[in-house]
mmCIF file of C-alpha atoms in Angstrom:
data_model
loop_
_atom_site.group_PDB
_atom_site.id
_atom_site.type_symbol
_atom_site.label_atom_id
_atom_site.label_comp_id
_atom_site.label_asym_id
_atom_site.label_seq_id
_atom_site.Cartn_x
_atom_site.Cartn_y
_atom_site.Cartn_z
ATOM 1 C CA MET A 1 -2.593 -11.335 -17.233
ATOM 2 C CA PRO A 2 -4.710 -8.928 -19.694
ATOM 3 C CA SER A 3 -6.870 -11.342 -21.339
ATOM 4 C CA ASP A 4 -7.553 -9.138 -23.971
ATOM 5 C CA LEU A 5 -3.065 -7.852 -23.941
ATOM 6 C CA SER A 6 -2.146 -12.169 -24.148
ATOM 7 C CA PRO A 7 -1.267 -11.629 -27.716
ATOM 8 C CA VAL A 8 0.996 -8.492 -26.737
ATOM 9 C CA ILE A 9 2.466 -9.425 -24.126
ATOM 10 C CA ALA A 10 2.905 -12.472 -25.725
ATOM 11 C CA ALA A 11 4.780 -11.679 -28.491
ATOM 12 C CA ALA A 12 6.798 -8.388 -26.422
ATOM 13 C CA ALA A 13 8.087 -10.975 -24.051
ATOM 14 C CA ARG A 14 9.147 -13.569 -27.243
ATOM 15 C CA TRP A 15 11.116 -10.193 -28.804
ATOM 16 C CA LEU A 16 13.036 -9.390 -25.537
ATOM 17 C CA LEU A 17 14.638 -13.344 -24.858
ATOM 18 C CA SER A 18 14.957 -13.046 -28.771
ATOM 19 C CA ALA A 19 17.143 -9.713 -28.647
ATOM 20 C CA PHE A 20 18.600 -11.014 -25.061
ATOM 21 C CA PRO A 21 18.649 -14.494 -24.883
ATOM 22 C CA PRO A 22 19.045 -16.258 -20.715
ATOM 23 C CA ALA A 23 22.104 -17.581 -19.359
ATOM 24 C CA PRO A 24 22.039 -21.843 -20.828
ATOM 25 C CA GLY A 25 20.099 -23.204 -19.424
ATOM 26 C CA PRO A 26 16.099 -24.859 -18.568
ATOM 27 C CA LEU A 27 15.845 -23.436 -15.218
ATOM 28 C CA ASN A 28 17.228 -20.372 -16.778
ATOM 29 C CA ASP A 29 14.995 -20.012 -19.303
ATOM 30 C CA ALA A 30 11.968 -20.434 -16.927
ATOM 31 C CA LEU A 31 13.080 -17.198 -15.514
ATOM 32 C CA ALA A 32 14.331 -14.830 -17.899
ATOM 33 C CA GLU A 33 10.615 -16.015 -19.477
ATOM 34 C CA ALA A 34 8.677 -15.326 -16.469
ATOM 35 C CA GLN A 35 10.400 -11.868 -16.302
ATOM 36 C CA ALA A 36 10.330 -10.762 -19.322
ATOM 37 C CA TRP A 37 6.400 -11.959 -19.053
ATOM 38 C CA GLN A 38 5.963 -9.476 -15.841
ATOM 39 C CA ALA A 39 8.067 -6.999 -17.476
ATOM 40 C CA ALA A 40 5.554 -7.022 -21.393
ATOM 41 C CA THR A 41 2.346 -7.504 -18.587
ATOM 42 C CA ILE A 42 2.821 -4.825 -16.289
ATOM 43 C CA ALA A 43 3.714 -2.508 -19.477
ATOM 44 C CA ALA A 44 1.476 -4.110 -21.236
ATOM 45 C CA ALA A 45 -1.346 -2.931 -18.787
ATOM 46 C CA LEU A 46 -0.490 0.766 -18.795
ATOM 47 C CA ARG A 47 0.040 1.170 -22.347
ATOM 48 C CA TYR A 48 -3.568 -0.032 -23.038
ATOM 49 C CA PRO A 49 -5.051 1.028 -19.843
ATOM 50 C CA THR A 50 -8.203 0.760 -20.855
ATOM 51 C CA GLU A 51 -11.162 -1.233 -22.135
ATOM 52 C CA LEU A 52 -11.447 0.862 -25.512
ATOM 53 C CA ASP A 53 -7.553 0.420 -25.390
ATOM 54 C CA ALA A 54 -6.769 -2.871 -25.043
ATOM 55 C CA GLU A 55 -9.385 -3.432 -28.411
ATOM 56 C CA LEU A 56 -8.386 -0.157 -30.542
ATOM 57 C CA LEU A 57 -4.839 -2.134 -30.393
ATOM 58 C CA ASN A 58 -7.089 -5.509 -31.281
ATOM 59 C CA LEU A 59 -8.371 -3.198 -33.931
ATOM 60 C CA LEU A 60 -6.099 -1.381 -35.685
ATOM 61 C CA GLY A 61 -3.050 -4.331 -34.203
ATOM 62 C CA PRO A 62 0.878 -2.443 -33.008
ATOM 63 C CA GLY A 63 3.283 -1.994 -35.084
ATOM 64 C CA GLY A 64 5.034 -4.645 -35.184
ATOM 65 C CA SER A 65 9.002 -5.268 -34.235
ATOM 66 C CA ASP A 66 11.097 -3.851 -37.790
ATOM 67 C CA ARG A 67 11.998 0.065 -35.074
ATOM 68 C CA LEU A 68 12.963 -2.337 -32.514
ATOM 69 C CA ASP A 69 15.338 -5.590 -34.815
ATOM 70 C CA ALA A 70 16.158 -1.847 -36.844
ATOM 71 C CA VAL A 71 18.266 -0.527 -32.823
ATOM 72 C CA THR A 72 19.054 -3.997 -32.530
ATOM 73 C CA GLY A 73 21.387 -4.315 -35.740
ATOM 74 C CA THR A 74 18.883 -8.305 -35.898
ATOM 75 C CA ASP A 75 16.865 -7.069 -39.359
ATOM 76 C CA ALA A 76 20.618 -6.787 -40.859
ATOM 77 C CA HIS A 77 20.413 -10.470 -39.741
ATOM 78 C CA PRO A 78 17.245 -11.923 -39.479
ATOM 79 C CA PRO A 79 16.617 -14.167 -36.137
ATOM 80 C CA GLU A 80 15.158 -17.240 -36.789
ATOM 81 C CA GLY A 81 11.222 -17.131 -36.646
ATOM 82 C CA ALA A 82 11.578 -13.312 -38.775
ATOM 83 C CA GLU A 83 8.498 -13.934 -40.830
ATOM 84 C CA HIS A 84 6.450 -16.160 -38.603
ATOM 85 C CA PRO A 85 3.725 -13.433 -38.007
ATOM 86 C CA TRP A 86 3.788 -13.212 -34.725
ATOM 87 C CA ARG A 87 6.782 -10.860 -35.165
ATOM 88 C CA THR A 88 3.346 -8.664 -36.294
ATOM 89 C CA TRP A 89 1.991 -8.015 -33.021
ATOM 90 C CA VAL A 90 4.666 -7.503 -31.284
ATOM 91 C CA ASP A 91 4.500 -3.418 -29.503
ATOM 92 C CA GLU A 92 7.468 -1.474 -29.822
ATOM 93 C CA THR A 93 6.797 1.078 -27.069
ATOM 94 C CA VAL A 94 5.922 -2.347 -24.800
ATOM 95 C CA VAL A 95 9.014 -3.654 -25.447
ATOM 96 C CA SER A 96 10.573 -0.300 -25.094
ATOM 97 C CA TRP A 97 8.882 -0.436 -20.932
ATOM 98 C CA ALA A 98 9.426 -3.817 -20.803
ATOM 99 C CA ALA A 99 13.075 -2.999 -20.933
ATOM 100 C CA CYS A 100 12.794 -0.167 -18.645
ATOM 101 C CA LEU A 101 11.469 -1.603 -15.977
ATOM 102 C CA LEU A 102 13.539 -4.753 -17.058
ATOM 103 C CA ALA A 103 16.945 -2.443 -15.868
ATOM 104 C CA ASP A 104 14.927 -0.796 -12.952
ATOM 105 C CA ALA A 105 13.711 -2.365 -10.111
ATOM 106 C CA ASP A 106 12.891 0.699 -8.779
ATOM 107 C CA LEU A 107 11.045 2.092 -10.861
ATOM 108 C CA ALA A 108 9.115 -2.157 -11.829
ATOM 109 C CA THR A 109 8.301 -1.586 -8.211
ATOM 110 C CA VAL A 110 5.829 2.538 -8.853
ATOM 111 C CA ALA A 111 4.049 0.705 -11.881
ATOM 112 C CA ALA A 112 3.452 -2.088 -10.713
ATOM 113 C CA ALA A 113 2.019 -0.251 -8.688
ATOM 114 C CA CYS A 114 0.432 1.828 -10.869
ATOM 115 C CA LEU A 115 -2.328 -1.182 -12.278
ATOM 116 C CA ALA A 116 -4.711 -0.601 -10.075
ATOM 117 C CA ALA A 117 -5.590 2.836 -12.444
ATOM 118 C CA THR A 118 -6.196 0.508 -14.532
ATOM 119 C CA HIS A 119 -9.675 -1.426 -16.093
ATOM 120 C CA HIS A 120 -7.042 -4.413 -15.596
ATOM 121 C CA GLY A 121 -6.443 -4.364 -11.965
ATOM 122 C CA ALA A 122 -3.251 -4.356 -9.843
ATOM 123 C CA GLY A 123 -3.950 -8.109 -9.764
ATOM 124 C CA SER A 124 -3.948 -9.108 -13.272
ATOM 125 C CA VAL A 125 0.339 -9.451 -12.585
ATOM 126 C CA GLY A 126 0.089 -11.377 -9.490
ATOM 127 C CA ASP A 127 2.862 -10.938 -7.318
ATOM 128 C CA ALA A 128 5.519 -9.126 -9.929
ATOM 129 C CA ARG A 129 8.435 -9.706 -7.338
ATOM 130 C CA ARG A 130 11.484 -11.506 -9.898
ATOM 131 C CA LEU A 131 10.535 -8.537 -11.871
ATOM 132 C CA THR A 132 9.839 -5.463 -8.111
ATOM 133 C CA VAL A 133 12.562 -7.882 -6.162
ATOM 134 C CA PRO A 134 14.354 -9.925 -8.374
ATOM 135 C CA SER A 135 16.874 -12.126 -6.905
ATOM 136 C CA ALA A 136 20.707 -13.166 -7.255
ATOM 137 C CA ARG A 137 19.312 -16.141 -9.722
ATOM 138 C CA ASP A 138 16.720 -14.154 -11.379
ATOM 139 C CA HIS A 139 19.332 -11.673 -12.345
ATOM 140 C CA ARG A 140 22.019 -14.798 -12.868
ATOM 141 C CA ALA A 141 19.411 -16.507 -14.824
ATOM 142 C CA ALA A 142 18.880 -13.174 -17.282
ATOM 143 C CA PRO A 143 21.762 -10.943 -16.726
ATOM 144 C CA LEU A 144 21.855 -9.653 -21.083
ATOM 145 C CA LEU A 145 17.900 -8.762 -20.595
ATOM 146 C CA ARG A 146 18.497 -7.555 -16.815
ATOM 147 C CA HIS A 147 21.742 -5.293 -17.340
ATOM 148 C CA PRO A 148 21.380 -1.790 -17.523
ATOM 149 C CA ASP A 149 23.499 -1.054 -21.085
ATOM 150 C CA LEU A 150 22.999 -3.060 -23.086
ATOM 151 C CA VAL A 151 19.200 -2.659 -22.836
ATOM 152 C CA SER A 152 19.068 1.348 -23.240
ATOM 153 C CA PRO A 153 19.070 0.932 -26.833
ATOM 154 C CA ILE A 154 15.505 -0.107 -26.541
ATOM 155 C CA ALA A 155 14.123 1.061 -23.054
ATOM 156 C CA ASP A 156 15.367 4.651 -25.269
ATOM 157 C CA LEU A 157 13.202 4.632 -27.091
ATOM 158 C CA HIS A 158 9.906 5.762 -24.749
ATOM 159 C CA ARG A 159 11.599 5.929 -21.486
ATOM 160 C CA GLU A 160 9.710 9.633 -20.676
ATOM 161 C CA THR A 161 7.053 8.351 -22.063
ATOM 162 C CA LEU A 162 7.216 5.863 -19.362
ATOM 163 C CA LEU A 163 8.447 7.967 -16.509
ATOM 164 C CA GLY A 164 5.862 10.689 -17.564
ATOM 165 C CA LEU A 165 2.909 8.182 -17.441
ATOM 166 C CA LEU A 166 4.500 6.949 -13.679
ATOM 167 C CA GLU A 167 4.583 10.947 -12.582
ATOM 168 C CA ILE A 168 9.171 10.277 -12.776
ATOM 169 C CA ALA A 169 11.635 12.741 -12.926
ATOM 170 C CA PRO A 170 13.742 11.934 -15.134
ATOM 171 C CA SER A 171 16.639 12.187 -12.869
ATOM 172 C CA ARG A 172 14.972 9.584 -10.844
ATOM 173 C CA SER A 173 15.696 7.378 -13.007
ATOM 174 C CA SER A 174 18.159 5.230 -12.821
ATOM 175 C CA ARG A 175 20.861 2.802 -14.926
ATOM 176 C CA GLU A 176 23.889 1.329 -12.623
ATOM 177 C CA PRO A 177 22.575 -2.545 -12.413
ATOM 178 C CA ARG A 178 20.927 -3.426 -8.518
#
């Protein structure tokens, strides 16, 4: 995991899991968390591909979760812990890109392959199979997080930018469940 992006990755994964909770049970919690972390790690590495980008992020901060909360409607009823500082480390673009990757395993495969072009390198995520080749168990553990229609309000915020970065035509990105 890119250590210099750890606060943003952790905040993005935590936000995704609070907005799209896993199915009940400790195994589902663990599987959903693994998927959210993999997606957030790839998204953060693509969003901040150089050491300078990561340093600027650490200096300026990512912006917080306010817009994401407004899109999901949680700004009217803040989730438990809304006042906690981790919410300031949420990067809207990282969360949006992670939602895109969670909803489309083919897109996640392309994104994971593009990590080699960043300073973080292809090995920064490790084995991203839960994201790129999700099993039926992975889908059952995180049915809300992996559902293209449910995550689309968040994914659509910055989908076009991600597709442009990965040089994929917008019509290529499927929103059909896998």
